[in-house]
PDB file of C-alpha atoms in Angstrom:
ATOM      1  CA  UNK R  24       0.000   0.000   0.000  1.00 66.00           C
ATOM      2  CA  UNK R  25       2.701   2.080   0.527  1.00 73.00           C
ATOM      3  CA  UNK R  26       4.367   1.676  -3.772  1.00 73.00           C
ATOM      4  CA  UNK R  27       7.529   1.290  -4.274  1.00 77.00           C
ATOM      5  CA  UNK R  28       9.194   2.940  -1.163  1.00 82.00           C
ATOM      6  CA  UNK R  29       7.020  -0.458   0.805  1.00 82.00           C
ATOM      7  CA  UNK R  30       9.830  -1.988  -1.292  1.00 85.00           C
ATOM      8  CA  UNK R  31      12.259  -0.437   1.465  1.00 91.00           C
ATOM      9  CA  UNK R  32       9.979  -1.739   4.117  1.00 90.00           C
ATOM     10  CA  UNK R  33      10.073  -5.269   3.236  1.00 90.00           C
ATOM     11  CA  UNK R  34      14.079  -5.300   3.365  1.00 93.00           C
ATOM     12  CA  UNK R  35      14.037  -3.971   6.943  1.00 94.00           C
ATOM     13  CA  UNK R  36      11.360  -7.021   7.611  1.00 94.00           C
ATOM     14  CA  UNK R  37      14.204  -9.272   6.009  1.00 93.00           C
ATOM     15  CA  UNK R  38      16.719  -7.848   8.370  1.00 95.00           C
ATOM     16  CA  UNK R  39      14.712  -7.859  11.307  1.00 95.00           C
ATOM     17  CA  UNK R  40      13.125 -10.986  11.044  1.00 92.00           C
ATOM     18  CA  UNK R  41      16.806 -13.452  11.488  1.00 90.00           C
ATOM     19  CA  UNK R  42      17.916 -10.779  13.909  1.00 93.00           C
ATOM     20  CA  UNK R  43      15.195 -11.009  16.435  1.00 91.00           C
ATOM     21  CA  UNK R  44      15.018 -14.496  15.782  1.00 86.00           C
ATOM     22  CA  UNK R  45      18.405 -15.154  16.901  1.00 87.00           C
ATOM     23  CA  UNK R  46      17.758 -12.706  19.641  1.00 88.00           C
ATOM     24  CA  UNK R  47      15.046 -14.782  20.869  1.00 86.00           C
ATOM     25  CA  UNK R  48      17.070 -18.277  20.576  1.00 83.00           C
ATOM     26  CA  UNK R  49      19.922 -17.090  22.236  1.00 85.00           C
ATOM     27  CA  UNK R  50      18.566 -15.731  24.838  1.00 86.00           C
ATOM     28  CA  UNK R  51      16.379 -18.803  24.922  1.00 83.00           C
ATOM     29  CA  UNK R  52      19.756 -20.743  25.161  1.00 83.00           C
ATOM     30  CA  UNK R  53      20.728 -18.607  28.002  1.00 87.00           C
ATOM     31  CA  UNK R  54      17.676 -18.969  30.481  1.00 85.00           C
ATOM     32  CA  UNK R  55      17.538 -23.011  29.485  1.00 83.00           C
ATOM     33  CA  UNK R  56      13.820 -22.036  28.648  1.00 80.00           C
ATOM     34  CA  UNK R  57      11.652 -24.953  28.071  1.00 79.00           C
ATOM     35  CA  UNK R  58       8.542 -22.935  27.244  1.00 81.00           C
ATOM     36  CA  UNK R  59       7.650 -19.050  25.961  1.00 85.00           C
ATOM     37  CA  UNK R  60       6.728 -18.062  29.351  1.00 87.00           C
ATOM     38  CA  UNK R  61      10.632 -18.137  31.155  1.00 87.00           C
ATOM     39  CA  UNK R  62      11.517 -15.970  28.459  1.00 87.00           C
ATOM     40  CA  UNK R  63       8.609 -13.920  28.290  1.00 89.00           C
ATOM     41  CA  UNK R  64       8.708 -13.136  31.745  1.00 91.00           C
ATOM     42  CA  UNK R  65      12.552 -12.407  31.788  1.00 90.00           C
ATOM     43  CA  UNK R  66      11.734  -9.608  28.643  1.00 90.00           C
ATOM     44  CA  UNK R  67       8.273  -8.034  30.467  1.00 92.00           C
ATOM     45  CA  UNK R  68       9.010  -9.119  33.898  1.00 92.00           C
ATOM     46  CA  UNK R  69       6.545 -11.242  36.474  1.00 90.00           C
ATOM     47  CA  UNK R  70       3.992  -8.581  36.450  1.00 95.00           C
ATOM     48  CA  UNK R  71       3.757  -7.827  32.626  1.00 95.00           C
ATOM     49  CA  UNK R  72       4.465 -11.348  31.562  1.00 92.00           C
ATOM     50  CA  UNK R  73       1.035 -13.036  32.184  1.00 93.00           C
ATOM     51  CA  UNK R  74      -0.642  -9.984  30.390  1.00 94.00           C
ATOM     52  CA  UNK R  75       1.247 -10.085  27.446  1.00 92.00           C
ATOM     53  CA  UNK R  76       1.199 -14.203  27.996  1.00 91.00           C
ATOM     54  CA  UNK R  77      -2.619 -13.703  27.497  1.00 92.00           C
ATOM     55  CA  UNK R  78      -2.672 -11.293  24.828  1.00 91.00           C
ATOM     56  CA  UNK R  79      -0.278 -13.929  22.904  1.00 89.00           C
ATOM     57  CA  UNK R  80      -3.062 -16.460  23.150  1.00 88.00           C
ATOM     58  CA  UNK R  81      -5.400 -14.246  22.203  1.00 91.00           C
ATOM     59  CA  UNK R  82      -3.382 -13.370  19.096  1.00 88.00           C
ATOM     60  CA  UNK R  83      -2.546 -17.010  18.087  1.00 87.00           C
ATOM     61  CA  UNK R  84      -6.368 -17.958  18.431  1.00 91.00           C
ATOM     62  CA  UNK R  85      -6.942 -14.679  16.201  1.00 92.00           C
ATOM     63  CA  UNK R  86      -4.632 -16.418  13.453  1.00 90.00           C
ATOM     64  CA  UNK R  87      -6.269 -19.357  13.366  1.00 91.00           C
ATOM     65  CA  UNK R  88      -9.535 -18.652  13.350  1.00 94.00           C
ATOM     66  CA  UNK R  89      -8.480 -16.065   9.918  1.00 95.00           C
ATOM     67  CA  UNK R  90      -6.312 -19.315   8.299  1.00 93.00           C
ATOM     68  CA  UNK R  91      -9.550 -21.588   8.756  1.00 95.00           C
ATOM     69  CA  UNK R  92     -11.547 -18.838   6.995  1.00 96.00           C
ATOM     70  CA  UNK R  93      -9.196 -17.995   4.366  1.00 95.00           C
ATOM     71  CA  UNK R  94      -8.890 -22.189   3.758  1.00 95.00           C
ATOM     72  CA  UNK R  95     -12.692 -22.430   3.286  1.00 95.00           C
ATOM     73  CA  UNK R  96     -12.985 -18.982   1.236  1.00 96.00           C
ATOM     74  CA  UNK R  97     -10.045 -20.458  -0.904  1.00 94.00           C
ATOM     75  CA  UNK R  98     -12.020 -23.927  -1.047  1.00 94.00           C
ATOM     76  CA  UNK R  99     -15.517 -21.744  -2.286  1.00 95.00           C
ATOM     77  CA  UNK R 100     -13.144 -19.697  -4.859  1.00 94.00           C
ATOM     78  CA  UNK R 101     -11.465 -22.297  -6.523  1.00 93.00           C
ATOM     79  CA  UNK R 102     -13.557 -25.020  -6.396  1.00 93.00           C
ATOM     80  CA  UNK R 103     -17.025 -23.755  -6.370  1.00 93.00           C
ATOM     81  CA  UNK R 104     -17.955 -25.938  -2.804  1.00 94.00           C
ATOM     82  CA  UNK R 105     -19.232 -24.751   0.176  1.00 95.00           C
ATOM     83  CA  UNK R 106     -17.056 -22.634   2.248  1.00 95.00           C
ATOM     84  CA  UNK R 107     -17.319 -24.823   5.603  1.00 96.00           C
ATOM     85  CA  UNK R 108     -15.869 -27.927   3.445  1.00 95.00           C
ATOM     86  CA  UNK R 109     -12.691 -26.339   3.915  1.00 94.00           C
ATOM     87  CA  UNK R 110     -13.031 -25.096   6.994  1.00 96.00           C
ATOM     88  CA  UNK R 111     -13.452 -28.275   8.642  1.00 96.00           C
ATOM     89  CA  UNK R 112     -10.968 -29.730   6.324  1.00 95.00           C
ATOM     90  CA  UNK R 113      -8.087 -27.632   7.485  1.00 93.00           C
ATOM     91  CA  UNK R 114      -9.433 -27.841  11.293  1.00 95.00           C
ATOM     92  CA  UNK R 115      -8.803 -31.993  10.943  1.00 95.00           C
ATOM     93  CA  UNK R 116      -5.646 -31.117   9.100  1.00 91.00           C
ATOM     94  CA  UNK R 117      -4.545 -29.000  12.347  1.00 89.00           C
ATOM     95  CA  UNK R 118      -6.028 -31.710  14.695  1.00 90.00           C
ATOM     96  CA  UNK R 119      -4.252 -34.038  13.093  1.00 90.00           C
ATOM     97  CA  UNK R 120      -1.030 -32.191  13.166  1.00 85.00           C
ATOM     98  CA  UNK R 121      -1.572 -31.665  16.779  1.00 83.00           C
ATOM     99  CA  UNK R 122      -1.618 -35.074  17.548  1.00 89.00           C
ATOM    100  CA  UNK R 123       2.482 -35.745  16.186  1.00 84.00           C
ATOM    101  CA  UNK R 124       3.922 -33.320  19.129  1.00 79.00           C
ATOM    102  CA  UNK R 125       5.640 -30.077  18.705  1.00 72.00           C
ATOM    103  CA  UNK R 126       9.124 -32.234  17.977  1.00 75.00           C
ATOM    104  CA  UNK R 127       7.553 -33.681  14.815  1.00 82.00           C
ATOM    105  CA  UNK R 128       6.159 -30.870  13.826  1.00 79.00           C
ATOM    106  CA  UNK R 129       9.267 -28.629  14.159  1.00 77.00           C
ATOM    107  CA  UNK R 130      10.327 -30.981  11.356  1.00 82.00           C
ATOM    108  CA  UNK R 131       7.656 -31.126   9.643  1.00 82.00           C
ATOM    109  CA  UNK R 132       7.794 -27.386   9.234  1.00 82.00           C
ATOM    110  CA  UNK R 133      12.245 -27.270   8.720  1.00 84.00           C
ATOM    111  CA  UNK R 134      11.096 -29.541   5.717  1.00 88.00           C
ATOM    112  CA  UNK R 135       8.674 -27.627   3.951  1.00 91.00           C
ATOM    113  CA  UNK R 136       9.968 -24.190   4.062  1.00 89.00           C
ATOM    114  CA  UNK R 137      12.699 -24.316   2.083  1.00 93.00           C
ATOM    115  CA  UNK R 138      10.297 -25.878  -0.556  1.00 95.00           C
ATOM    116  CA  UNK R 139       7.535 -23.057   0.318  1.00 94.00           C
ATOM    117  CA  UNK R 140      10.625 -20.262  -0.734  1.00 92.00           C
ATOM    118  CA  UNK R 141      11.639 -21.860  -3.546  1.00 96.00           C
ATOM    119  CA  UNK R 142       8.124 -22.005  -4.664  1.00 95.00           C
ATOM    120  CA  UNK R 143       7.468 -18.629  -3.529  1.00 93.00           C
ATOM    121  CA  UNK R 144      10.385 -17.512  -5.959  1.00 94.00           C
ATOM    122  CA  UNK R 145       9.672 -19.467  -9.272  1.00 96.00           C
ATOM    123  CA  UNK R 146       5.918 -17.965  -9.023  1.00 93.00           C
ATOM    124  CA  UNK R 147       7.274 -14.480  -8.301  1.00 89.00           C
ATOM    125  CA  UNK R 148       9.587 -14.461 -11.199  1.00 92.00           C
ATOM    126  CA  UNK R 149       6.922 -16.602 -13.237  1.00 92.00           C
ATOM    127  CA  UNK R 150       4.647 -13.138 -12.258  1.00 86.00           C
ATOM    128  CA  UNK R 151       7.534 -10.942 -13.911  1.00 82.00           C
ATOM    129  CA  UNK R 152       7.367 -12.823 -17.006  1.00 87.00           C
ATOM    130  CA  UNK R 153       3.961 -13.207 -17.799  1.00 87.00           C
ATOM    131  CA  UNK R 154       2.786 -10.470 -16.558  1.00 80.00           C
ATOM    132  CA  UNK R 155       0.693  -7.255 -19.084  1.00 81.00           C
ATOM    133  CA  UNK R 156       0.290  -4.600 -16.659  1.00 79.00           C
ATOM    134  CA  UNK R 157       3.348  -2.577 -16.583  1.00 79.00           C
ATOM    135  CA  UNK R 158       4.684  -1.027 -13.583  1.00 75.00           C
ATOM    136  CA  UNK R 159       2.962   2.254 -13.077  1.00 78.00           C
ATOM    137  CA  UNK R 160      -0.069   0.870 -13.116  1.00 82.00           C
ATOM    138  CA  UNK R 161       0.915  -1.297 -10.497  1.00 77.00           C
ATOM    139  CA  UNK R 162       2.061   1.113  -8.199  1.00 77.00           C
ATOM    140  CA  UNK R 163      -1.393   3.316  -8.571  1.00 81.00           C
ATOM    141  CA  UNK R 164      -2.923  -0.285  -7.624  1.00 79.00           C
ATOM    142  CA  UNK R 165      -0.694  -0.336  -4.520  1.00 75.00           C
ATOM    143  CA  UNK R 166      -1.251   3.104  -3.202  1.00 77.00           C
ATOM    144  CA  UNK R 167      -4.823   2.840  -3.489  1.00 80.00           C
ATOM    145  CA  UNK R 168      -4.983  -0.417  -1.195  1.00 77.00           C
ATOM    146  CA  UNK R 169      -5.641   0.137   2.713  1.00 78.00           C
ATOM    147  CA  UNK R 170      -2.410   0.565   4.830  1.00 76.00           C
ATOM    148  CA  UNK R 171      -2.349  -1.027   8.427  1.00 76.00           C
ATOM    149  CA  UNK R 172      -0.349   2.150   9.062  1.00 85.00           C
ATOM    150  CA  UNK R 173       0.150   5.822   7.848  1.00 85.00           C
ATOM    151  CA  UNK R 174       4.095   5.292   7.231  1.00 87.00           C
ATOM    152  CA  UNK R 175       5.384   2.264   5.560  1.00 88.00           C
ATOM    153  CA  UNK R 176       8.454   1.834   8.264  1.00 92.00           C
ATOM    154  CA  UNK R 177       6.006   1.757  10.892  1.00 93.00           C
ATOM    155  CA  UNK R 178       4.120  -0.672   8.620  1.00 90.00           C
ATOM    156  CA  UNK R 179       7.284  -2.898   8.223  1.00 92.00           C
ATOM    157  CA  UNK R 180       7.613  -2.940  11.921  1.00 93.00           C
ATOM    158  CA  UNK R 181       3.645  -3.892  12.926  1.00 92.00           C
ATOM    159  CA  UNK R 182       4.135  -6.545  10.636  1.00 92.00           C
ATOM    160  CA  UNK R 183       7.371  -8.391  12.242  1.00 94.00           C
ATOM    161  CA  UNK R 184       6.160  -7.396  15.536  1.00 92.00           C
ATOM    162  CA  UNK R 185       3.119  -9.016  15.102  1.00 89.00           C
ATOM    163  CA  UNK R 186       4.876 -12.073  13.365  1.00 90.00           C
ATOM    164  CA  UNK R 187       7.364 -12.330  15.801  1.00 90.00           C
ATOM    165  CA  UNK R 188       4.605 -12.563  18.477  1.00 87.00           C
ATOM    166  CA  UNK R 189       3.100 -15.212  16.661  1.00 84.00           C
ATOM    167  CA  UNK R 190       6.449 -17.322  16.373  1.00 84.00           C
ATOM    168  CA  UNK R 191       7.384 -16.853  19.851  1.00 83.00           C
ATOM    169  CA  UNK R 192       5.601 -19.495  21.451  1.00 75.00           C
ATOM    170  CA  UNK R 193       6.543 -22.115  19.166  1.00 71.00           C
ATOM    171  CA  UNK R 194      10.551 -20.869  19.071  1.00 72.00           C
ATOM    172  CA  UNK R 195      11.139 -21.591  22.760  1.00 70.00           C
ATOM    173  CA  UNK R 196      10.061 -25.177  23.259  1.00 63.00           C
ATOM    174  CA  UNK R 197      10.934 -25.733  20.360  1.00 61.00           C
ATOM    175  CA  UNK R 198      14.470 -24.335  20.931  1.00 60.00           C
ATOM    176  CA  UNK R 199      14.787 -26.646  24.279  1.00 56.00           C
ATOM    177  CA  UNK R 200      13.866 -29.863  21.946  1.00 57.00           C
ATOM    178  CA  UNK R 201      17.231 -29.134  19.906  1.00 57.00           C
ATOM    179  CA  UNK R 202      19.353 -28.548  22.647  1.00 55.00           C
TER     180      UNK R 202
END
């Protein structure tokens, strides 16, 4: 939403993103944390922790409940069947999922992300290539799309905060199963 300067913003989310993350495993190393909440509470202290502890749930249910909906509006777009077929088909999928324990699906997850990039790549260059509209147009398209901020830095950073949120309660038990 924010054109080409956005451009800037998503190379300080590239930067941040393996920074904090390291951040967040070494210091995980560090306290010998076997679960978010050590290392919560050793960033926000005892008071603050079990606010922002709650507020992480909150978020991580938030997520959810948007993936099942966007998995059964993707199931009504592409397939023409009810939206709730893919609903409850991802919320088995998850259930399943559940079921294998967070070790499992640690490597579940190391194995398909490299595959998820490379695929991510080969359809953005695939765009470049095929693609009619030329580039002013797209950046009119941009700019006119709602911005979760008025600045695209401050943009770039509500967007790894909130990521970063989301990853940190699967980074430090997850970070105690490797060591």
């Amino acid at each position: 939403s924010s054109g080409w300067i956005g451009t800037l913003g998503a190379i300080i989310t590239m930067i941040l993103y393996p920074l904090l993350g390291y951040y967040l495993i070494v210091l995980g190393d560090k306290l010998k944390a076997n679960s978010h909440r050590r290392a919560l509470y050793h960033i926000t202290g005892r008071y603050v922790g079990p606010i922002i502890d709650i507020l992480i749930v909150f978020f991580l249910f938030g997520v959810a409940v948007v993936m099942v909906a966007g998995a059964g509006s993707l199931v009504a777009q592409q397939f023409g069947m009810p939206a709730i077929i893919g609903n409850i088909a991802l919320t088995i999928l998850v259930m399943l999922v559940m079921t294998l324990g967070l070790n499992r699906i640690v490597t579940v997850i190391s194995w398909i992300t490299p595959f998820a990039f490379l695929l991510i790549i080969i359809i953005a260059i695939y765009s470049l290539f095929i693609s009619s509209t030329d580039l002013s147009t797209l950046e009119s398209v941009a700019t006119e799309q709602l911005s979760a901020s008025p600045h695209w830095f401050l943009s770039a950073l509500l967007h790894v905060s909130f990521n970063i949120v989301i990853a940190f309660g699967i980074m430090m038990p997850s970070l105690a199963l490797a060591l």
